[in-house]
Amino acid sequence: VIPVLAIDIGGTKMALALVDETGAILDQLVVPTTPSDDAEAVYAPLHSGLATLLGRHEWPDGAPDTGIGSAGPIDVHGSAAGVGGSRGSSPLLGTVSPVNISAWRDFPLVARVAASVATTTGRAPQVRLAGDGHCIALGEHWLGAGRDVASLIGVVISTGVGGGAVLDDRLVTGTTGNAVHLGHTSVNAWGEKCVCGGYGCVEMYARGPAMVEAARARGWTGDDGIDLTRSAANGDPVATEVIDNGMRAAAAGIAATATQLDIDVVVVGGGLSKAGEVIFEPLRRHLTDFATLPYVQHLDLRVAELDNAGLLGAASLALSLSGRGSLRAELGS
Ligand SMILES: [Zn+2]
């Protein structure tokens, strides 16, 4: 059985792995995300990483199905001039414009990865692209805290706030691949303007750096979000209040998403979630104020289990191209 190729693109690193259909990682490597204004300079390490990883194996039966999870926004139908083909007609469509990789704007990542894979294996692979929040939801659905349910919302609380949903064993993609953008759901219509252009988004209150900034404004002197959770665990009143405030915003966003999609399992991961009850206790408490309709009153809030959910989610995407893994076959494919 040919393994699949999983690629996880983040602002600081890009992880590549060959994964089998049980989720075992057969081989992997990580390349740094180059801080550069030049799109090709950012892509070059990914190209050489793919050549190295794939070059360590034999590919007599062609290229491995490939799943890519990328920081967003993405456009699963996007193409750049001269690559990919016309909208809707090519399997190689898919562009990314990650907020944290400024050199890539409408970058034709799917076509470029397919070309790089073909260089080593002799054949272009099938490729499926999704957002990083979606891939984390997929990973937890396949092998993590949501492996026993068909529907879940995945939430990442870290330097940003992301999300994704699996509904009846299908990824909720939306038209462009950006559905369930929980971090930029407004929970305060009278709030300040967000970097996204909206007002009062979840991320403005619940992301780690925002809580750190709020705490420092009140005299707290720690370094980062992890520090802040430690202070709260030690009873620091400012840290406790700031986290409480951030988790109220997160709870409002999670409840809105759960209410809209009618999904009652929520898996929460990301750097800050590792702090445990310091985050989950206020989150659970505030949810009772927002998840009020009968069908979401008993939201099942779960701690994410996987350290590499994004990478395994990308593998799950790749497996779905051949009807393997935990996702149902896509409609119309
Ligand atoms: Zn926003």
GROMACS .gro file of C-alpha atoms and ligand atoms in nm:
model
  334
    1VAL     CA    1   0.000   0.000   0.000
    2ILE     CA    2   0.137   0.340  -0.097
    3PRO     CA    3   0.155   0.587   0.193
    4VAL     CA    4   0.020   0.937   0.155
    5LEU     CA    5   0.216   1.258   0.168
    6ALA     CA    6   0.109   1.509   0.434
    7ILE     CA    7   0.229   1.868   0.439
    8ASP     CA    8   0.161   2.118   0.718
    9ILE     CA    9   0.250   2.480   0.635
   10GLY     CA   10   0.289   2.719   0.927
   11GLY     CA   11   0.440   3.060   0.989
   12THR     CA   12   0.756   2.924   1.150
   13LYS     CA   13   0.796   2.578   1.000
   14MET     CA   14   0.675   2.341   0.732
   15ALA     CA   15   0.635   1.974   0.829
   16LEU     CA   16   0.635   1.697   0.567
   17ALA     CA   17   0.556   1.332   0.633
   18LEU     CA   18   0.476   1.002   0.470
   19VAL     CA   19   0.185   0.850   0.659
   20ASP     CA   20   0.012   0.514   0.627
   21GLU     CA   21  -0.359   0.453   0.658
   22THR     CA   22  -0.338   0.376   1.029
   23GLY     CA   23  -0.184   0.719   1.092
   24ALA     CA   24   0.166   0.586   1.150
   25ILE     CA   25   0.432   0.832   1.037
   26LEU     CA   26   0.677   0.635   0.824
   27ASP     CA   27   0.920   0.917   0.755
   28GLN     CA   28   0.918   1.291   0.810
   29LEU     CA   29   1.118   1.608   0.804
   30VAL     CA   30   1.073   1.971   0.896
   31VAL     CA   31   1.201   2.276   0.710
   32PRO     CA   32   1.194   2.631   0.845
   33THR     CA   33   0.956   2.886   0.695
   34THR     CA   34   1.198   3.141   0.553
   35PRO     CA   35   1.122   3.498   0.658
   36SER     CA   36   1.142   3.665   0.317
   37ASP     CA   37   0.944   3.893   0.086
   38ASP     CA   38   1.025   3.665  -0.205
   39ALA     CA   39   0.763   3.396  -0.270
   40GLU     CA   40   1.019   3.167  -0.435
   41ALA     CA   41   1.263   3.201  -0.145
   42VAL     CA   42   0.984   3.081   0.087
   43TYR     CA   43   0.898   2.791  -0.144
   44ALA     CA   44   1.255   2.672  -0.212
   45PRO     CA   45   1.306   2.484   0.119
   46LEU     CA   46   0.971   2.308   0.071
   47HIS     CA   47   1.075   2.195  -0.278
   48SER     CA   48   1.408   2.062  -0.155
   49GLY     CA   49   1.246   1.906   0.151
   50LEU     CA   50   1.003   1.718  -0.074
   51ALA     CA   51   1.291   1.600  -0.293
   52THR     CA   52   1.479   1.476   0.015
   53LEU     CA   53   1.182   1.302   0.178
   54LEU     CA   54   1.045   1.140  -0.138
   55GLY     CA   55   1.398   1.060  -0.261
   56ARG     CA   56   1.451   0.833   0.039
   57HIS     CA   57   1.180   0.597  -0.093
   58GLU     CA   58   1.091   0.409  -0.412
   59TRP     CA   59   0.781   0.511  -0.609
   60PRO     CA   60   0.725   0.235  -0.865
   61ASP     CA   61   0.347   0.289  -0.866
   62GLY     CA   62   0.347   0.665  -0.899
   63ALA     CA   63   0.318   0.963  -0.671
   64PRO     CA   64   0.154   0.948  -0.327
   65ASP     CA   65  -0.181   1.117  -0.280
   66THR     CA   66  -0.103   1.446  -0.111
   67GLY     CA   67  -0.284   1.650   0.154
   68ILE     CA   68  -0.178   2.004   0.240
   69GLY     CA   69  -0.284   2.199   0.546
   70SER     CA   70  -0.189   2.565   0.530
   71ALA     CA   71  -0.226   2.874   0.739
   72GLY     CA   72  -0.500   3.079   0.578
   73PRO     CA   73  -0.677   3.232   0.413
   74ILE     CA   74  -0.672   2.982   0.129
   75ASP     CA   75  -0.873   2.946  -0.191
   76VAL     CA   76  -0.928   2.587  -0.294
   77HIS     CA   77  -1.037   2.703  -0.641
   78GLY     CA   78  -0.764   2.963  -0.680
   79SER     CA   79  -0.508   2.956  -0.957
   80ALA     CA   80  -0.231   3.192  -1.060
   81ALA     CA   81  -0.169   3.297  -1.419
   82GLY     CA   82   0.021   3.031  -1.606
   83VAL     CA   83  -0.028   2.760  -1.344
   84GLY     CA   84  -0.320   2.536  -1.267
   85GLY     CA   85  -0.570   2.607  -1.543
   86SER     CA   86  -0.916   2.755  -1.544
   87ARG     CA   87  -1.148   2.762  -1.245
   88GLY     CA   88  -1.307   2.430  -1.170
   89SER     CA   89  -1.140   2.235  -1.448
   90SER     CA   90  -0.807   2.128  -1.302
   91PRO     CA   91  -0.717   1.906  -1.010
   92LEU     CA   92  -0.423   2.135  -0.939
   93LEU     CA   93  -0.618   2.443  -0.830
   94GLY     CA   94  -0.560   2.587  -0.486
   95THR     CA   95  -0.384   2.900  -0.369
   96VAL     CA   96  -0.281   3.023  -0.026
   97SER     CA   97  -0.239   3.372   0.121
   98PRO     CA   98  -0.130   3.302   0.479
   99VAL     CA   99  -0.155   3.604   0.708
  100ASN     CA  100   0.176   3.500   0.867
  101ILE     CA  101   0.364   3.434   0.538
  102SER     CA  102   0.344   3.772   0.368
  103ALA     CA  103   0.540   3.669   0.057
  104TRP     CA  104   0.264   3.429  -0.043
  105ARG     CA  105  -0.042   3.604  -0.180
  106ASP     CA  106  -0.258   3.386  -0.404
  107PHE     CA  107   0.044   3.157  -0.415
  108PRO     CA  108  -0.039   2.849  -0.630
  109LEU     CA  109   0.075   2.602  -0.365
  110VAL     CA  110  -0.116   2.300  -0.498
  111ALA     CA  111   0.029   2.324  -0.848
  112ARG     CA  112   0.377   2.393  -0.713
  113VAL     CA  113   0.372   2.098  -0.472
  114ALA     CA  114   0.236   1.871  -0.746
  115ALA     CA  115   0.524   1.977  -0.972
  116SER     CA  116   0.782   1.922  -0.696
  117VAL     CA  117   0.643   1.575  -0.619
  118ALA     CA  118   0.644   1.489  -0.990
  119THR     CA  119   1.013   1.587  -1.011
  120THR     CA  120   1.104   1.306  -0.772
  121THR     CA  121   0.838   1.043  -0.839
  122GLY     CA  122   0.790   1.093  -1.212
  123ARG     CA  123   0.418   1.159  -1.185
  124ALA     CA  124   0.200   1.441  -1.052
  125PRO     CA  125  -0.005   1.341  -0.747
  126GLN     CA  126  -0.366   1.410  -0.661
  127VAL     CA  127  -0.360   1.696  -0.411
  128ARG     CA  128  -0.617   1.822  -0.164
  129LEU     CA  129  -0.572   2.151   0.022
  130ALA     CA  130  -0.738   2.271   0.344
  131GLY     CA  131  -0.680   2.534   0.608
  132ASP     CA  132  -0.467   2.454   0.913
  133GLY     CA  133  -0.763   2.480   1.150
  134HIS     CA  134  -0.955   2.239   0.930
  135CYS     CA  135  -0.665   1.994   0.936
  136ILE     CA  136  -0.646   2.003   1.315
  137ALA     CA  137  -1.018   1.920   1.329
  138LEU     CA  138  -0.957   1.639   1.078
  139GLY     CA  139  -0.665   1.497   1.276
  140GLU     CA  140  -0.863   1.492   1.600
  141HIS     CA  141  -1.161   1.339   1.417
  142TRP     CA  142  -0.946   1.064   1.269
  143LEU     CA  143  -0.716   0.969   1.558
  144GLY     CA  144  -0.764   1.209   1.847
  145ALA     CA  145  -1.026   1.323   2.096
  146GLY     CA  146  -1.306   1.302   1.838
  147ARG     CA  147  -1.230   0.961   1.692
  148ASP     CA  148  -1.558   0.821   1.830
  149VAL     CA  149  -1.788   1.084   1.676
  150ALA     CA  150  -1.899   1.172   1.323
  151SER     CA  151  -1.931   1.546   1.388
  152LEU     CA  152  -1.711   1.785   1.582
  153ILE     CA  153  -1.584   2.138   1.595
  154GLY     CA  154  -1.208   2.177   1.635
  155VAL     CA  155  -1.078   2.495   1.798
  156VAL     CA  156  -0.719   2.611   1.828
  157ILE     CA  157  -0.633   2.869   2.094
  158SER     CA  158  -0.275   2.982   2.044
  159THR     CA  159  -0.111   3.294   1.899
  160GLY     CA  160  -0.426   3.304   1.689
  161VAL     CA  161  -0.767   3.142   1.720
  162GLY     CA  162  -0.863   2.898   1.447
  163GLY     CA  163  -1.126   2.639   1.384
  164GLY     CA  164  -1.275   2.378   1.161
  165ALA     CA  165  -1.564   2.137   1.160
  166VAL     CA  166  -1.636   1.784   1.052
  167LEU     CA  167  -2.006   1.715   0.996
  168ASP     CA  168  -2.124   1.357   0.935
  169ASP     CA  169  -1.767   1.249   0.857
  170ARG     CA  170  -1.721   1.520   0.597
  171LEU     CA  171  -1.503   1.826   0.627
  172VAL     CA  172  -1.707   2.146   0.619
  173THR     CA  173  -1.503   2.336   0.361
  174GLY     CA  174  -1.727   2.617   0.244
  175THR     CA  175  -1.706   2.761  -0.106
  176THR     CA  176  -1.342   2.868  -0.088
  177GLY     CA  177  -1.216   2.637   0.187
  178ASN     CA  178  -1.241   2.885   0.476
  179ALA     CA  179  -1.557   2.776   0.659
  180VAL     CA  180  -1.581   2.795   1.040
  181HIS     CA  181  -1.337   3.084   1.071
  182LEU     CA  182  -1.400   3.098   1.441
  183GLY     CA  183  -1.126   3.349   1.527
  184HIS     CA  184  -1.285   3.613   1.309
  185THR     CA  185  -1.639   3.561   1.420
  186SER     CA  186  -1.754   3.878   1.595
  187VAL     CA  187  -1.861   3.840   1.955
  188ASN     CA  188  -1.882   4.214   2.018
  189ALA     CA  189  -2.057   4.423   1.755
  190TRP     CA  190  -1.949   4.738   1.942
  191GLY     CA  191  -1.587   4.625   1.977
  192GLU     CA  192  -1.276   4.776   1.829
  193LYS     CA  193  -1.171   4.719   1.471
  194CYS     CA  194  -0.992   4.389   1.406
  195VAL     CA  195  -0.697   4.333   1.168
  196CYS     CA  196  -0.942   4.146   0.944
  197GLY     CA  197  -1.153   4.460   0.900
  198GLY     CA  198  -1.437   4.343   1.123
  199TYR     CA  199  -1.518   4.447   1.478
  200GLY     CA  200  -1.491   4.263   1.808
  201CYS     CA  201  -1.364   3.929   1.673
  202VAL     CA  202  -1.300   3.634   1.906
  203GLU     CA  203  -0.930   3.644   1.830
  204MET     CA  204  -0.897   4.003   1.954
  205TYR     CA  205  -0.975   3.883   2.307
  206ALA     CA  206  -0.885   3.515   2.320
  207ARG     CA  207  -0.555   3.484   2.137
  208GLY     CA  208  -0.249   3.447   2.361
  209PRO     CA  209  -0.077   3.775   2.268
  210ALA     CA  210  -0.400   3.973   2.322
  211MET     CA  211  -0.440   3.834   2.674
  212VAL     CA  212  -0.072   3.902   2.745
  213GLU     CA  213  -0.112   4.262   2.631
  214ALA     CA  214  -0.423   4.308   2.842
  215ALA     CA  215  -0.243   4.167   3.148
  216ARG     CA  216   0.063   4.387   3.096
  217ALA     CA  217  -0.159   4.694   3.073
  218ARG     CA  218  -0.267   4.604   3.426
  219GLY     CA  219   0.084   4.562   3.563
  220TRP     CA  220   0.151   4.192   3.500
  221THR     CA  221   0.515   4.141   3.397
  222GLY     CA  222   0.544   3.796   3.236
  223ASP     CA  223   0.657   3.710   2.885
  224ASP     CA  224   0.396   3.515   2.693
  225GLY     CA  225   0.070   3.325   2.698
  226ILE     CA  226   0.220   3.017   2.862
  227ASP     CA  227   0.364   3.239   3.135
  228LEU     CA  228   0.022   3.394   3.178
  229THR     CA  229  -0.144   3.055   3.229
  230ARG     CA  230   0.124   2.969   3.488
  231SER     CA  231   0.054   3.294   3.675
  232ALA     CA  232  -0.318   3.217   3.673
  233ALA     CA  233  -0.251   2.863   3.799
  234ASN     CA  234  -0.054   3.022   4.085
  235GLY     CA  235  -0.349   3.244   4.175
  236ASP     CA  236  -0.238   3.575   4.021
  237PRO     CA  237  -0.562   3.778   4.011
  238VAL     CA  238  -0.475   3.982   3.698
  239ALA     CA  239  -0.376   3.675   3.497
  240THR     CA  240  -0.689   3.496   3.615
  241GLU     CA  241  -0.920   3.784   3.517
  242VAL     CA  242  -0.760   3.839   3.178
  243ILE     CA  243  -0.784   3.470   3.090
  244ASP     CA  244  -1.142   3.466   3.215
  245ASN     CA  245  -1.222   3.757   2.984
  246GLY     CA  246  -1.051   3.592   2.686
  247MET     CA  247  -1.226   3.260   2.745
  248ARG     CA  248  -1.562   3.438   2.765
  249ALA     CA  249  -1.500   3.563   2.410
  250ALA     CA  250  -1.386   3.217   2.301
  251ALA     CA  251  -1.694   3.062   2.462
  252ALA     CA  252  -1.925   3.303   2.280
  253GLY     CA  253  -1.759   3.216   1.948
  254ILE     CA  254  -1.765   2.843   2.012
  255ALA     CA  255  -2.129   2.855   2.121
  256ALA     CA  256  -2.224   3.053   1.810
  257THR     CA  257  -2.052   2.800   1.586
  258ALA     CA  258  -2.202   2.502   1.768
  259THR     CA  259  -2.548   2.659   1.756
  260GLN     CA  260  -2.523   2.735   1.384
  261LEU     CA  261  -2.391   2.394   1.284
  262ASP     CA  262  -2.582   2.192   1.547
  263ILE     CA  263  -2.268   2.009   1.659
  264ASP     CA  264  -2.224   1.915   2.024
  265VAL     CA  265  -1.864   1.793   2.045
  266VAL     CA  266  -1.591   2.057   2.064
  267VAL     CA  267  -1.223   1.964   2.072
  268VAL     CA  268  -0.997   2.242   2.193
  269GLY     CA  269  -0.624   2.239   2.122
  270GLY     CA  270  -0.338   2.478   2.058
  271GLY     CA  271  -0.056   2.601   2.281
  272LEU     CA  272  -0.271   2.757   2.552
  273SER     CA  273  -0.502   2.456   2.583
  274LYS     CA  274  -0.207   2.260   2.726
  275ALA     CA  275  -0.245   2.468   3.043
  276GLY     CA  276  -0.551   2.256   3.122
  277GLU     CA  277  -0.815   2.369   3.370
  278VAL     CA  278  -0.680   2.725   3.385
  279ILE     CA  279  -0.824   2.756   3.033
  280PHE     CA  280  -1.099   2.494   3.039
  281GLU     CA  281  -1.269   2.591   3.364
  282PRO     CA  282  -1.355   2.948   3.251
  283LEU     CA  283  -1.433   2.824   2.900
  284ARG     CA  284  -1.680   2.567   3.032
  285ARG     CA  285  -1.835   2.816   3.275
  286HIS     CA  286  -1.887   3.089   3.012
  287LEU     CA  287  -2.029   2.842   2.762
  288THR     CA  288  -2.337   2.810   2.983
  289ASP     CA  289  -2.413   3.177   2.909
  290PHE     CA  290  -2.404   3.134   2.530
  291ALA     CA  291  -2.483   2.772   2.445
  292THR     CA  292  -2.838   2.808   2.569
  293LEU     CA  293  -3.066   2.640   2.319
  294PRO     CA  294  -3.163   2.287   2.423
  295TYR     CA  295  -2.959   2.110   2.156
  296VAL     CA  296  -2.631   2.276   2.258
  297GLN     CA  297  -2.680   2.308   2.634
  298HIS     CA  298  -2.466   2.003   2.699
  299LEU     CA  299  -2.173   2.078   2.471
  300ASP     CA  300  -1.909   1.812   2.517
  301LEU     CA  301  -1.587   2.012   2.555
  302ARG     CA  302  -1.284   1.788   2.501
  303VAL     CA  303  -0.910   1.844   2.527
  304ALA     CA  304  -0.722   1.780   2.202
  305GLU     CA  305  -0.510   1.465   2.220
  306LEU     CA  306  -0.266   1.491   1.932
  307ASP     CA  307   0.058   1.687   1.919
  308ASN     CA  308   0.065   1.673   1.539
  309ALA     CA  309  -0.306   1.697   1.459
  310GLY     CA  310  -0.243   1.934   1.168
  311LEU     CA  311  -0.005   1.696   0.996
  312LEU     CA  312  -0.228   1.392   1.056
  313GLY     CA  313  -0.526   1.596   0.936
  314ALA     CA  314  -0.340   1.665   0.613
  315ALA     CA  315  -0.282   1.289   0.586
  316SER     CA  316  -0.654   1.233   0.643
  317LEU     CA  317  -0.725   1.474   0.356
  318ALA     CA  318  -0.487   1.282   0.132
  319LEU     CA  319  -0.645   0.948   0.227
  320SER     CA  320  -0.988   1.089   0.142
  321LEU     CA  321  -0.874   1.122  -0.220
  322SER     CA  322  -0.890   0.744  -0.249
  323GLY     CA  323  -1.179   0.685  -0.010
  324ARG     CA  324  -0.953   0.574   0.275
  325GLY     CA  325  -0.921   0.717   0.625
  326SER     CA  326  -1.206   0.841   0.840
  327LEU     CA  327  -1.373   1.082   0.597
  328ARG     CA  328  -1.656   0.981   0.373
  329ALA     CA  329  -1.585   1.010   0.001
  330GLU     CA  330  -1.647   1.359  -0.127
  331LEU     CA  331  -1.969   1.425  -0.310
  332GLY     CA  332  -1.915   1.444  -0.682
  333SER     CA  333  -1.558   1.317  -0.679
  334ZN      ZN  334  -1.126   3.971   1.279
   0.00000   0.00000   0.00000
